[in-house]
Coordinates of C-alpha atoms in Angstrom, one line a residue:
Chain S
M1 CA -34.2 28.7 -6.3
A2 CA -37.6 27.3 -5.4
K3 CA -36.1 23.9 -5.5
K4 CA -33.4 24.9 -3.1
M5 CA -35.9 26.5 -0.8
L6 CA -37.9 23.3 -0.8
F7 CA -34.9 21.2 0.0
S8 CA -33.8 23.5 2.7
M9 CA -37.3 23.2 4.3
L10 CA -37.1 19.5 3.9
L11 CA -33.8 19.4 5.6
T12 CA -35.0 21.5 8.4
G13 CA -37.9 19.1 8.8
V14 CA -35.3 16.3 9.1
L15 CA -33.6 18.3 11.8
M16 CA -36.8 18.4 13.7
I17 CA -37.2 14.7 13.7
L18 CA -33.6 14.4 14.8
G19 CA -34.1 16.7 17.6
A20 CA -37.0 14.6 18.8
C21 CA -34.7 11.6 19.2
G22 CA -31.6 13.2 20.6
T23 CA -30.3 10.2 22.5
H24 CA -27.8 9.3 19.7
T25 CA -26.2 12.7 20.1
E26 CA -26.1 12.5 23.8
Q27 CA -24.3 9.2 23.7
M28 CA -21.7 10.8 21.5
L29 CA -21.2 13.5 24.1
E30 CA -20.7 11.0 26.8
N31 CA -18.1 9.1 24.9
P32 CA -14.9 9.7 26.9
D33 CA -12.7 9.0 23.9
I34 CA -14.2 11.8 22.0
A35 CA -14.3 14.2 24.9
S36 CA -10.5 13.7 25.4
V37 CA -9.5 14.8 21.9
P38 CA -6.4 16.9 22.6
D39 CA -6.8 19.7 20.1
G40 CA -10.4 20.2 21.0
A41 CA -11.5 20.3 17.3
E42 CA -13.7 17.3 17.6
G43 CA -14.9 18.0 21.1
S44 CA -16.1 21.5 20.1
A45 CA -17.8 20.2 16.9
T46 CA -19.6 17.5 18.8
K47 CA -20.5 19.8 21.6
Q48 CA -21.8 22.6 19.4
D49 CA -23.7 20.1 17.4
G50 CA -24.9 18.2 20.4
S51 CA -26.1 21.2 22.4
E52 CA -28.0 22.4 19.3
T53 CA -29.9 19.2 18.6
S54 CA -30.6 18.4 22.2
G55 CA -32.0 21.9 22.7
I56 CA -34.6 21.1 20.1
G57 CA -35.0 17.6 21.4
G58 CA -35.8 19.0 24.8
E59 CA -39.2 20.0 23.5
D60 CA -40.6 16.6 23.8
G61 CA -43.3 15.2 21.6
L62 CA -42.2 17.1 18.5
S63 CA -43.5 15.5 15.4
I64 CA -43.0 15.8 11.7
G65 CA -44.1 18.9 9.9
V66 CA -45.1 21.1 12.8
L67 CA -44.6 24.5 11.3
D68 CA -43.7 26.3 14.6
E69 CA -40.8 24.1 15.1
Q70 CA -39.5 24.7 11.6
D71 CA -39.5 28.4 12.3
S72 CA -37.6 28.1 15.5
A73 CA -35.0 25.9 13.8
A74 CA -34.6 28.4 11.0
G75 CA -34.2 31.1 13.7
S76 CA -31.5 29.3 15.5
A77 CA -29.7 28.7 12.2
S78 CA -29.6 32.3 11.3
D79 CA -28.5 33.2 14.8
S80 CA -25.4 31.2 14.3
G81 CA -25.0 32.9 11.0
T82 CA -24.1 36.0 12.8
A83 CA -21.7 34.3 15.0
S84 CA -18.0 33.9 14.1
F85 CA -17.3 31.2 11.6
A86 CA -14.9 29.3 13.8
D87 CA -17.7 29.0 16.5
L88 CA -19.7 26.7 14.2
G89 CA -17.5 23.8 14.8
N90 CA -15.6 22.4 11.8
V91 CA -15.5 18.6 11.6
I92 CA -18.1 16.2 10.3
Y93 CA -17.6 12.5 11.1
F94 CA -18.5 9.4 9.2
E95 CA -19.2 5.7 9.7
Y96 CA -16.6 3.1 8.5
N97 CA -16.4 2.9 4.7
S98 CA -19.3 5.3 4.3
S99 CA -19.7 8.7 2.9
E100 CA -23.3 9.1 4.1
I101 CA -23.8 12.2 6.1
R102 CA -25.0 11.3 9.6
D103 CA -28.1 13.0 10.8
E104 CA -26.5 14.7 13.7
F105 CA -24.2 16.7 11.4
L106 CA -27.0 18.2 9.3
P107 CA -27.5 21.2 11.6
L108 CA -23.8 22.0 11.3
I109 CA -23.8 21.7 7.5
I110 CA -26.9 23.9 7.3
R111 CA -25.3 26.5 9.5
I112 CA -22.1 26.5 7.4
A113 CA -24.2 26.9 4.2
K114 CA -26.2 29.7 5.7
K115 CA -23.0 31.5 6.7
L116 CA -21.6 31.1 3.2
E117 CA -24.8 32.2 1.5
E118 CA -24.8 35.4 3.6
N119 CA -21.2 36.1 2.8
S120 CA -20.9 35.4 -0.9
T121 CA -17.2 36.3 -1.1
M122 CA -16.3 33.9 1.6
K123 CA -14.6 30.7 0.5
V124 CA -14.0 27.4 2.4
R125 CA -12.2 24.2 1.7
L126 CA -13.5 20.8 2.7
E127 CA -10.8 18.3 3.4
G128 CA -11.9 14.7 3.3
H129 CA -10.2 12.0 5.3
A130 CA -10.5 8.3 6.0
D131 CA -9.3 5.9 8.7
E132 CA -6.3 3.6 8.1
R133 CA -8.4 0.5 7.2
G134 CA -8.5 -0.4 3.6
T135 CA -6.0 0.5 0.9
R136 CA -4.5 4.0 0.6
E137 CA -5.8 4.7 -2.9
Y138 CA -9.3 3.5 -2.1
N139 CA -9.3 5.7 1.0
L140 CA -8.2 8.7 -1.0
A141 CA -11.3 8.2 -3.1
L142 CA -13.4 7.7 0.0
G143 CA -12.2 10.9 1.6
E144 CA -12.9 12.7 -1.7
R145 CA -16.5 11.3 -1.8
R146 CA -17.1 12.3 1.8
A147 CA -16.0 15.9 1.0
R148 CA -18.1 15.9 -2.1
E149 CA -21.2 14.8 -0.2
V150 CA -20.8 17.6 2.2
R151 CA -20.1 20.1 -0.6
N152 CA -23.2 18.9 -2.5
L153 CA -25.4 19.5 0.5
I154 CA -23.9 23.0 1.1
I155 CA -24.4 23.9 -2.6
L156 CA -28.0 22.7 -2.4
Q157 CA -28.7 25.3 0.2
G158 CA -28.0 28.0 -2.4
V159 CA -24.3 28.5 -1.9
R160 CA -22.3 29.3 -5.1
D161 CA -20.1 26.6 -6.5
K162 CA -17.0 28.7 -6.4
Q163 CA -17.3 29.2 -2.6
V164 CA -16.6 25.6 -1.7
D165 CA -13.4 23.7 -2.8
I166 CA -12.7 20.1 -1.9
V167 CA -9.5 18.1 -1.4
S168 CA -9.0 14.6 -0.2
Y169 CA -6.0 13.3 1.9
G170 CA -7.4 9.8 2.3
E171 CA -5.7 8.2 5.3
E172 CA -2.5 10.2 4.8
K173 CA -3.3 12.9 7.4
P174 CA -4.9 11.2 10.4
A175 CA -6.2 13.5 13.2
V176 CA -5.0 11.0 15.7
T177 CA -2.6 8.1 15.3
G178 CA -3.5 4.7 16.7
S179 CA -5.4 1.6 15.9
G180 CA -8.9 0.8 17.2
E181 CA -12.3 2.4 16.9
E182 CA -11.6 5.2 19.3
F183 CA -8.9 6.5 16.9
W184 CA -10.6 5.5 13.7
Q185 CA -13.8 7.3 14.4
Q186 CA -11.9 10.6 14.8
N187 CA -10.1 10.1 11.5
R188 CA -13.1 9.4 9.3
R189 CA -14.0 13.0 8.8
V190 CA -14.4 16.1 6.6
E191 CA -12.7 19.2 8.0
L192 CA -13.9 22.6 7.1
V193 CA -10.9 24.9 6.5
H194 CA -11.7 28.6 6.2
Chain E
M1 CA 23.1 -15.5 42.8
K2 CA 26.2 -15.5 40.6
N3 CA 24.6 -18.2 38.6
F4 CA 21.4 -16.2 38.4
L5 CA 23.2 -13.1 37.1
K6 CA 25.1 -15.2 34.6
S7 CA 21.9 -16.7 33.2
L8 CA 20.3 -13.3 33.3
T9 CA 23.2 -11.9 31.2
F10 CA 22.8 -14.8 28.9
L11 CA 19.1 -14.1 28.6
V12 CA 19.7 -10.5 27.8
L13 CA 22.3 -11.3 25.3
W14 CA 20.0 -13.9 23.7
L15 CA 17.2 -11.4 23.5
V16 CA 19.5 -8.8 21.9
W17 CA 20.6 -11.4 19.5
Q18 CA 17.0 -12.3 18.7
D19 CA 16.2 -8.7 18.1
V20 CA 19.1 -8.1 15.8
F21 CA 18.6 -11.2 13.7
S22 CA 14.8 -11.4 13.7
V23 CA 14.8 -8.7 11.0
M24 CA 16.3 -11.1 8.5
E25 CA 14.5 -14.2 9.6
I26 CA 12.6 -16.0 6.9
E27 CA 9.5 -17.6 8.2
I28 CA 8.7 -20.9 6.5
T29 CA 5.0 -21.5 7.0
E30 CA 4.7 -24.9 5.4
G31 CA 6.7 -28.1 5.2
V32 CA 9.5 -28.7 2.8
E33 CA 7.4 -30.9 0.5
G34 CA 7.7 -30.0 -3.1
A35 CA 10.6 -27.6 -2.4
H36 CA 13.9 -28.4 -4.1
P37 CA 16.6 -29.5 -1.6
I38 CA 19.8 -27.6 -2.2
A39 CA 23.0 -26.8 -0.3
I40 CA 25.1 -23.7 -0.8
A41 CA 28.7 -24.3 0.4
A42 CA 30.8 -21.6 1.8
F43 CA 32.7 -19.9 -1.0
S44 CA 36.4 -20.6 -0.4
G45 CA 38.5 -17.5 -0.2
D46 CA 35.6 -15.4 1.0
T47 CA 37.8 -13.8 3.7
Y48 CA 39.1 -11.6 1.0
I49 CA 35.7 -9.8 0.8
E50 CA 33.4 -10.5 3.8
P51 CA 33.2 -14.0 5.2
G52 CA 29.9 -15.6 4.2
A53 CA 28.6 -12.6 2.3
V54 CA 28.0 -14.0 -1.1
E55 CA 26.6 -17.4 -0.1
S56 CA 24.3 -15.9 2.6
I57 CA 22.7 -13.7 -0.1
V58 CA 22.2 -16.8 -2.3
R59 CA 20.8 -18.8 0.6
S60 CA 18.3 -16.1 1.6
N61 CA 17.2 -15.5 -1.9
L62 CA 16.5 -19.2 -2.6
W63 CA 14.6 -19.5 0.7
R64 CA 12.5 -16.5 0.0
S65 CA 11.3 -17.8 -3.4
G66 CA 9.5 -20.6 -1.6
L67 CA 10.7 -23.1 -4.1
F68 CA 13.8 -24.3 -2.3
N69 CA 14.7 -26.1 0.9
V70 CA 18.2 -24.8 1.7
L71 CA 20.2 -27.1 3.9
E72 CA 21.9 -25.2 6.8
P73 CA 25.7 -25.6 6.7
Q74 CA 25.8 -27.4 10.1
H75 CA 23.9 -30.2 8.6
F76 CA 26.3 -30.7 5.7
P77 CA 27.4 -34.3 5.5
Q78 CA 30.8 -33.3 4.3
V79 CA 32.9 -30.1 4.3
V80 CA 33.3 -29.2 0.6
T81 CA 36.1 -27.0 -0.7
D82 CA 37.4 -29.1 -3.5
P83 CA 34.8 -30.3 -6.1
S84 CA 36.9 -33.3 -7.0
R85 CA 36.4 -34.7 -3.5
L86 CA 32.7 -34.5 -3.6
H87 CA 31.1 -37.6 -2.0
F88 CA 27.9 -37.8 -4.0
Q89 CA 26.5 -40.7 -2.0
L90 CA 26.8 -38.8 1.3
W91 CA 24.9 -35.9 -0.1
R92 CA 22.1 -38.0 -1.5
E93 CA 21.7 -39.7 1.8
A94 CA 21.3 -36.3 3.4
G95 CA 18.4 -35.7 0.9
V96 CA 20.2 -32.9 -1.0
E97 CA 19.7 -32.8 -4.8
S98 CA 21.8 -29.8 -5.8
L99 CA 25.0 -28.2 -4.5
L100 CA 26.6 -24.8 -5.3
I101 CA 30.3 -24.5 -4.7
G102 CA 32.2 -21.2 -5.2
T103 CA 35.7 -19.9 -5.0
I104 CA 36.9 -16.3 -4.6
T105 CA 40.4 -15.3 -5.7
R106 CA 42.1 -11.9 -5.5
A107 CA 43.2 -10.5 -8.9
A108 CA 44.3 -7.0 -7.8
E109 CA 43.6 -4.4 -5.1
D110 CA 39.9 -4.7 -4.5
Q111 CA 39.5 -6.8 -7.6
Y112 CA 38.2 -10.3 -7.2
R113 CA 37.3 -13.2 -9.4
I114 CA 34.4 -15.4 -8.4
E115 CA 33.9 -18.9 -9.8
F116 CA 30.9 -21.0 -9.0
R117 CA 29.7 -24.4 -10.0
L118 CA 26.3 -26.0 -9.7
Y119 CA 26.1 -29.8 -9.2
D120 CA 23.3 -32.2 -9.7
L121 CA 23.9 -34.7 -6.9
V122 CA 21.3 -37.2 -8.1
R123 CA 22.8 -37.5 -11.6
Q124 CA 26.3 -36.9 -10.2
K125 CA 27.2 -34.3 -12.7
R126 CA 28.1 -30.6 -13.0
L127 CA 25.1 -28.6 -14.4
S128 CA 26.9 -25.3 -14.9
G129 CA 30.1 -23.4 -14.2
H130 CA 30.6 -19.7 -14.3
V131 CA 33.1 -17.0 -13.5
I132 CA 32.5 -13.4 -12.7
S133 CA 35.7 -11.3 -12.9
S134 CA 36.6 -7.8 -11.8
V135 CA 34.3 -7.8 -8.8
S136 CA 35.0 -5.1 -6.2
S137 CA 34.0 -5.5 -2.6
K138 CA 31.1 -3.0 -3.0
D139 CA 29.6 -5.3 -5.7
V140 CA 29.0 -8.2 -3.3
R141 CA 25.2 -7.9 -3.1
K142 CA 24.9 -7.4 -6.9
V143 CA 27.0 -10.6 -7.5
G144 CA 25.1 -12.5 -4.8
H145 CA 21.8 -11.7 -6.6
K146 CA 23.3 -12.5 -10.0
I147 CA 24.5 -15.9 -8.8
S148 CA 21.0 -16.5 -7.2
D149 CA 19.4 -15.7 -10.6
M150 CA 21.6 -18.2 -12.4
V151 CA 21.0 -21.0 -9.9
F152 CA 17.3 -20.3 -9.8
E153 CA 17.0 -20.4 -13.5
S154 CA 19.0 -23.5 -14.1
L155 CA 17.1 -25.4 -11.5
T156 CA 13.5 -24.1 -12.1
G157 CA 13.6 -23.0 -15.8
I158 CA 12.2 -19.7 -14.6
R159 CA 14.1 -16.5 -14.9
G160 CA 15.2 -15.2 -11.5
S161 CA 14.1 -11.8 -10.3
F162 CA 16.7 -11.3 -7.6
S163 CA 18.5 -8.5 -9.6
T164 CA 15.4 -6.4 -10.0
H165 CA 14.4 -3.4 -7.9
I166 CA 11.6 -2.0 -5.8
V167 CA 10.3 1.5 -5.2
Y168 CA 8.5 2.5 -2.0
V169 CA 7.5 5.5 0.1
R170 CA 9.2 6.2 3.4
A171 CA 7.7 8.6 6.0
V172 CA 10.2 9.8 8.6
R173 CA 8.7 11.6 11.5
N174 CA 10.8 14.4 12.8
S175 CA 8.4 16.0 15.2
P176 CA 6.5 18.1 14.5
D177 CA 7.1 17.5 10.8
T178 CA 7.1 14.4 8.7
K179 CA 9.4 14.0 5.7
Y180 CA 8.3 11.8 2.8
E181 CA 10.8 10.0 0.6
L182 CA 10.5 8.1 -2.6
R183 CA 13.1 5.3 -2.3
V184 CA 14.5 2.9 -4.8
A185 CA 16.2 -0.3 -3.5
D186 CA 17.3 -3.8 -4.4
F187 CA 14.3 -6.2 -4.2
D188 CA 15.5 -7.3 -0.7
G189 CA 15.5 -3.7 0.6
H190 CA 19.3 -3.3 0.5
N191 CA 21.1 -0.4 -1.3
A192 CA 18.2 1.9 -0.8
R193 CA 18.5 5.5 -2.1
T194 CA 16.2 8.4 -2.0
V195 CA 15.2 9.7 -5.4
F196 CA 12.7 12.3 -4.3
S197 CA 12.0 13.9 -0.9
S198 CA 9.1 16.1 0.1
A199 CA 7.5 17.8 3.1
T200 CA 4.1 16.7 1.8
Q201 CA 2.6 13.2 1.3
L202 CA 3.7 10.9 -1.5
M203 CA 1.7 7.9 -2.7
S204 CA 1.4 5.1 -5.2
P205 CA 4.8 5.0 -6.8
T206 CA 5.0 2.7 -9.8
W207 CA 7.7 1.7 -12.3
S208 CA 7.4 2.2 -16.0
P209 CA 7.7 -1.1 -17.8
D210 CA 11.3 -0.3 -19.0
G211 CA 12.4 0.6 -15.5
T212 CA 13.5 4.1 -16.4
R213 CA 10.7 6.2 -15.0
L214 CA 8.4 6.3 -11.9
A215 CA 4.9 7.7 -11.8
Y216 CA 3.6 8.7 -8.4
V217 CA 1.2 10.9 -6.5
S218 CA 2.5 14.0 -4.7
F219 CA 0.6 16.5 -2.6
E220 CA 3.3 19.3 -3.0
G221 CA 0.7 21.6 -4.6
G222 CA -1.8 21.2 -1.8
N223 CA -3.9 18.7 -3.7
S224 CA -3.0 15.3 -5.2
A225 CA -1.2 15.4 -8.5
I226 CA 0.6 12.8 -10.6
Y227 CA 4.2 13.2 -11.5
V228 CA 6.5 11.2 -13.7
Q229 CA 10.2 11.1 -12.8
D230 CA 13.2 9.8 -14.8
V231 CA 15.1 7.6 -12.4
V232 CA 18.4 8.1 -14.1
K233 CA 18.4 11.8 -14.9
G234 CA 16.2 12.8 -12.0
T235 CA 14.0 15.1 -14.1
R236 CA 10.3 15.2 -13.2
F237 CA 7.1 16.4 -14.8
R238 CA 3.6 16.9 -13.5
V239 CA 1.4 14.9 -15.8
S240 CA -2.0 15.3 -14.1
A241 CA -3.3 18.0 -11.8
Q242 CA -7.0 17.9 -12.5
T243 CA -9.6 19.5 -10.2
G244 CA -10.4 16.9 -7.6
M245 CA -8.4 13.8 -7.1
N246 CA -5.4 12.5 -9.1
S247 CA -4.6 9.1 -8.0
A248 CA -3.4 5.5 -8.6
P249 CA -1.2 5.7 -11.7
A250 CA -0.6 2.5 -13.7
W251 CA 1.5 2.2 -16.8
S252 CA 0.3 0.2 -19.8
P253 CA 2.5 -2.7 -20.7
D254 CA 3.9 -0.8 -23.6
G255 CA 4.6 2.3 -21.4
R256 CA 2.5 4.6 -23.6
Y257 CA -0.6 5.0 -21.5
L258 CA -1.1 5.8 -17.8
A259 CA -4.3 4.6 -16.2
L260 CA -5.4 7.1 -13.6
T261 CA -8.1 7.7 -11.1
L262 CA -9.7 11.2 -11.5
S263 CA -12.9 12.8 -10.2
I264 CA -13.3 15.5 -12.8
E265 CA -16.8 14.4 -13.6
G266 CA -17.8 14.0 -10.0
S267 CA -17.4 10.4 -9.0
S268 CA -14.0 8.6 -8.8
D269 CA -13.4 7.0 -12.2
I270 CA -10.6 5.4 -14.2
Y271 CA -9.2 7.2 -17.1
L272 CA -6.5 6.4 -19.6
M273 CA -4.0 9.2 -20.4
D274 CA -1.9 9.0 -23.6
T275 CA 1.5 10.1 -22.2
Q276 CA 2.4 11.6 -25.6
T277 CA -0.7 13.7 -26.3
R278 CA -1.9 14.0 -22.7
R279 CA -5.4 13.2 -24.0
L280 CA -7.8 11.5 -21.6
R281 CA -10.3 8.8 -22.1
R282 CA -12.7 7.7 -19.4
I283 CA -12.9 3.9 -19.0
T284 CA -15.3 3.4 -16.1
S285 CA -18.8 4.7 -15.9
G286 CA -19.3 8.4 -15.3
L287 CA -23.1 8.6 -15.1
A288 CA -24.5 11.6 -13.3
S289 CA -26.1 9.3 -10.7
D290 CA -23.0 7.3 -10.2
T291 CA -21.3 7.9 -6.8
A292 CA -19.4 4.6 -6.8
I293 CA -15.6 4.6 -6.2
D294 CA -13.6 3.1 -9.1
T295 CA -9.9 3.2 -8.5
E296 CA -6.6 1.2 -8.3
A297 CA -6.4 0.2 -12.0
C298 CA -4.0 -2.5 -13.0
W299 CA -3.3 -3.6 -16.6
M300 CA -3.8 -7.2 -17.8
P301 CA -0.5 -8.2 -19.5
D302 CA -2.3 -8.3 -22.9
S303 CA -3.3 -4.6 -22.5
K304 CA -6.9 -5.5 -23.5
A305 CA -8.4 -5.1 -20.0
L306 CA -7.8 -3.5 -16.7
L307 CA -8.6 -4.8 -13.2
F308 CA -9.8 -2.2 -10.7
T309 CA -11.4 -1.8 -7.3
S310 CA -15.0 -0.6 -7.0
D311 CA -17.7 -0.3 -4.3
R312 CA -20.5 -0.2 -6.9
S313 CA -22.3 -3.1 -5.2
D314 CA -21.9 -5.6 -2.4
G315 CA -18.9 -4.1 -0.6
T316 CA -15.6 -3.3 -2.2
Q317 CA -14.7 -5.7 -4.9
V318 CA -12.3 -6.2 -7.8
Y319 CA -13.7 -5.9 -11.4
R320 CA -12.4 -6.2 -14.9
V321 CA -13.1 -3.7 -17.6
S322 CA -12.4 -4.2 -21.3
V323 CA -10.4 -1.2 -22.7
R324 CA -12.2 -1.5 -26.1
D325 CA -15.9 -1.6 -25.2
R326 CA -15.6 -0.7 -21.5
K327 CA -17.7 -3.7 -20.5
V328 CA -17.4 -4.4 -16.8
E329 CA -17.3 -7.8 -15.1
R330 CA -17.0 -8.6 -11.4
I331 CA -14.3 -11.0 -10.5
T332 CA -14.1 -11.3 -6.7
F333 CA -16.9 -12.9 -4.7
Q334 CA -15.4 -13.9 -1.4
G335 CA -15.5 -11.5 1.5
K336 CA -16.7 -7.9 1.7
Y337 CA -13.4 -6.2 0.9
N338 CA -11.2 -7.1 -2.0
A339 CA -9.0 -4.3 -3.4
A340 CA -5.7 -3.1 -4.9
P341 CA -5.4 -5.9 -7.6
D342 CA -2.0 -6.7 -9.0
V343 CA -2.0 -9.2 -11.9
S344 CA 0.8 -11.8 -12.1
P345 CA 3.1 -11.3 -15.1
D346 CA 1.6 -14.4 -16.8
G347 CA -1.9 -13.0 -16.4
R348 CA -3.1 -16.1 -14.5
Y349 CA -3.3 -14.9 -11.0
V350 CA -4.3 -11.7 -9.2
A351 CA -2.8 -10.6 -5.9
M352 CA -5.0 -8.3 -3.8
V353 CA -5.9 -7.0 -0.4
H354 CA -8.5 -9.2 1.0
N355 CA -10.6 -8.9 4.2
G356 CA -12.6 -12.1 4.9
G357 CA -13.3 -10.9 8.5
N358 CA -9.9 -11.5 10.0
G359 CA -8.2 -8.3 8.9
F360 CA -6.7 -7.0 5.7
R361 CA -4.4 -9.7 4.2
I362 CA -2.7 -10.4 1.0
A363 CA -4.6 -13.1 -1.1
V364 CA -4.0 -14.6 -4.5
M365 CA -6.9 -15.6 -6.8
D366 CA -6.6 -17.9 -9.7
L367 CA -8.4 -15.9 -12.5
K368 CA -9.6 -19.0 -14.3
S369 CA -11.0 -21.0 -11.4
G370 CA -11.8 -18.1 -9.0
A371 CA -10.0 -20.1 -6.2
M372 CA -8.7 -17.7 -3.6
R373 CA -5.8 -18.3 -1.2
V374 CA -4.8 -16.0 1.7
L375 CA -1.0 -15.7 1.9
T376 CA -0.4 -13.5 4.9
D377 CA -1.6 -13.3 8.5
G378 CA -1.4 -9.6 9.3
N379 CA -4.2 -7.1 10.2
M380 CA -3.2 -4.2 7.9
D381 CA -1.4 -5.9 5.0
E382 CA -1.6 -3.9 1.8
G383 CA 0.0 -2.8 -1.5
P384 CA 0.8 -6.3 -3.1
S385 CA 3.1 -6.2 -6.1
Y386 CA 4.3 -9.2 -8.0
A387 CA 8.0 -9.9 -8.8
P388 CA 8.5 -9.9 -12.6
N389 CA 8.8 -13.7 -12.6
G390 CA 5.6 -14.0 -10.5
K391 CA 7.2 -16.1 -7.8
M392 CA 7.2 -13.6 -5.0
I393 CA 4.9 -10.8 -3.9
I394 CA 6.1 -7.7 -2.0
Y395 CA 3.7 -5.9 0.3
A396 CA 3.4 -3.5 3.3
T397 CA 2.6 -4.8 6.8
L398 CA 2.7 -3.6 10.4
K399 CA 5.4 -4.9 12.7
H400 CA 5.2 -3.7 16.4
G401 CA 3.2 -0.7 15.2
R402 CA 5.7 0.2 12.5
E403 CA 5.0 0.1 8.8
V404 CA 7.5 -2.3 7.1
L405 CA 7.8 -4.2 3.8
A406 CA 7.7 -7.9 3.6
A407 CA 7.9 -10.5 0.8
V408 CA 5.9 -13.7 0.5
S409 CA 6.5 -16.4 -2.0
S410 CA 3.5 -16.8 -4.4
N411 CA 2.9 -20.3 -3.1
G412 CA 2.6 -18.9 0.4
R413 CA 5.4 -21.0 1.8
A414 CA 8.1 -18.4 2.7
R415 CA 7.6 -15.0 4.2
Q416 CA 10.1 -12.4 5.3
Q417 CA 10.3 -8.9 6.5
L418 CA 12.7 -6.8 4.4
Q419 CA 15.6 -4.7 5.6
A420 CA 14.6 -1.1 6.2
A421 CA 16.4 1.6 8.1
G422 CA 13.9 3.6 10.2
G423 CA 10.7 5.4 9.5
N424 CA 7.4 4.0 8.2
V425 CA 7.8 2.2 4.9
R426 CA 4.9 1.6 2.6
A427 CA 3.4 1.3 -1.0
P428 CA 6.0 -1.0 -2.6
D429 CA 6.1 -1.6 -6.3
W430 CA 8.4 -4.3 -7.9
S431 CA 10.0 -3.4 -11.2
S432 CA 9.9 -5.3 -14.4
F433 CA 13.0 -7.2 -15.7
H434 CA 15.4 -4.6 -17.1
D435 CA 19.0 -5.1 -18.1

């Protein structure tokens, strides 16, 4: 447990640093392709996420390990813990052929973990997906690894194994159909299904 | 104005014609050098069945193999109906070395007899003569493929694979739902029939070596699971539904084992399943620290090793693992993405999806020398599968945004999109020889 706490604190620290350099997130928000996602799933995820990080980022000059900041971040995380689960946003996006969790999605994952930890009977499924580039079988494995990376991070926050299931659909269930980065970036994702 | 309308009509007709016929067009990407020059004469009496049906199948098949240069009938130096009037000198001057002549006669109601003779125009002699009796009009394609096999074998010494079959997945969108079908067809896409249909995704169909069963991935239970289906009886069994992913089945050459990709121990690894005992044995590394993807296993013909795709280092590459001691060796070094290996039946070459910076294309690598050759020019080509004689490779490609199947000769010379009726068609696997 002590280990998990430590990790949680470390992660929160990472969030702080992230917040301090919020430009990346803002660029994402301004991306017209993302803003026009029809079902709103991606839009809301990005927005939720973006507003959160830019909020912290607004406090200029934040540096690593300032304890006050950690407290405020933890506070905001537990705030969202009391909100409805759907409000958290439910999609995590990835770079091409990568299953590394991008910094801007750490707050979202922490909030999901928090929510699950507080409701130990709650179960979620993480659905991993890939864009159409590369072979179908490789992409099935890539989607699986993306979902597993997100799951590992959630479990590390103290969530019980049984609460998080994963499934991969590879490139078989794209969020949007079309070729080109504006489509691909919306398809490289892990969706949280409650 | 009248003239303009006339030429416009002509243009429209021409475009329609182009559209109709482009489907069956065979693209010859290289010169005729090294290709065997042959002529296939019109089969006399073919009006009984369907004019030109049999010989056009033979012509297309020989073109597709990349080993023949088939003379178009309008360039024939002589109209041949009677073999006794064959003017050898004229044909040799036209550069033709072999000639196929056929005759169709009616024996009874919808019962035909087809005779065909193959001539060596250089040595001025008959190489072979055969007769197929009791042919009904619905057997035309089967007979065309059989004749192609015989001509191919007598001129190249290599068994023809024109009578073998393919399996593939077809996705038919019927908004808002999509229907997924497992389809079995002649190698050229004709005579397709659905052997399994599902509302959820189907992937990775593969023939058992004896051609009686198919293994494939279905999501019907919500997660990926592997099923084996008897093609003749239609019975099906779920053989793997482990926690995590169940993917990329590959039959061992003796049909006893299935190589699978599972993630039961965390990362994506290759396992062998004994289909009789269902016992599993892990073949690729499952170290706790290992997060690499290992998938898309393919057996070497001697059963001693498997090729597979892995992203363990330096991009996505093809590796070989020994079944006995699980020793791994990297085999591809060109480009950042090499995946989905399929070994040629003689074990000398490996076809794969290769991205050297210009898109995902089908390439063939000589396993001995390591020399790589790109055979296709698409952006999203995938799923290569060798014909059982190793002379052609079937694969999936995009044509005007639609997923279709295409075949390329292993020497890269001839390429053709296959016949397919609607929907998105993908994941082809070519059967072994089976009688």
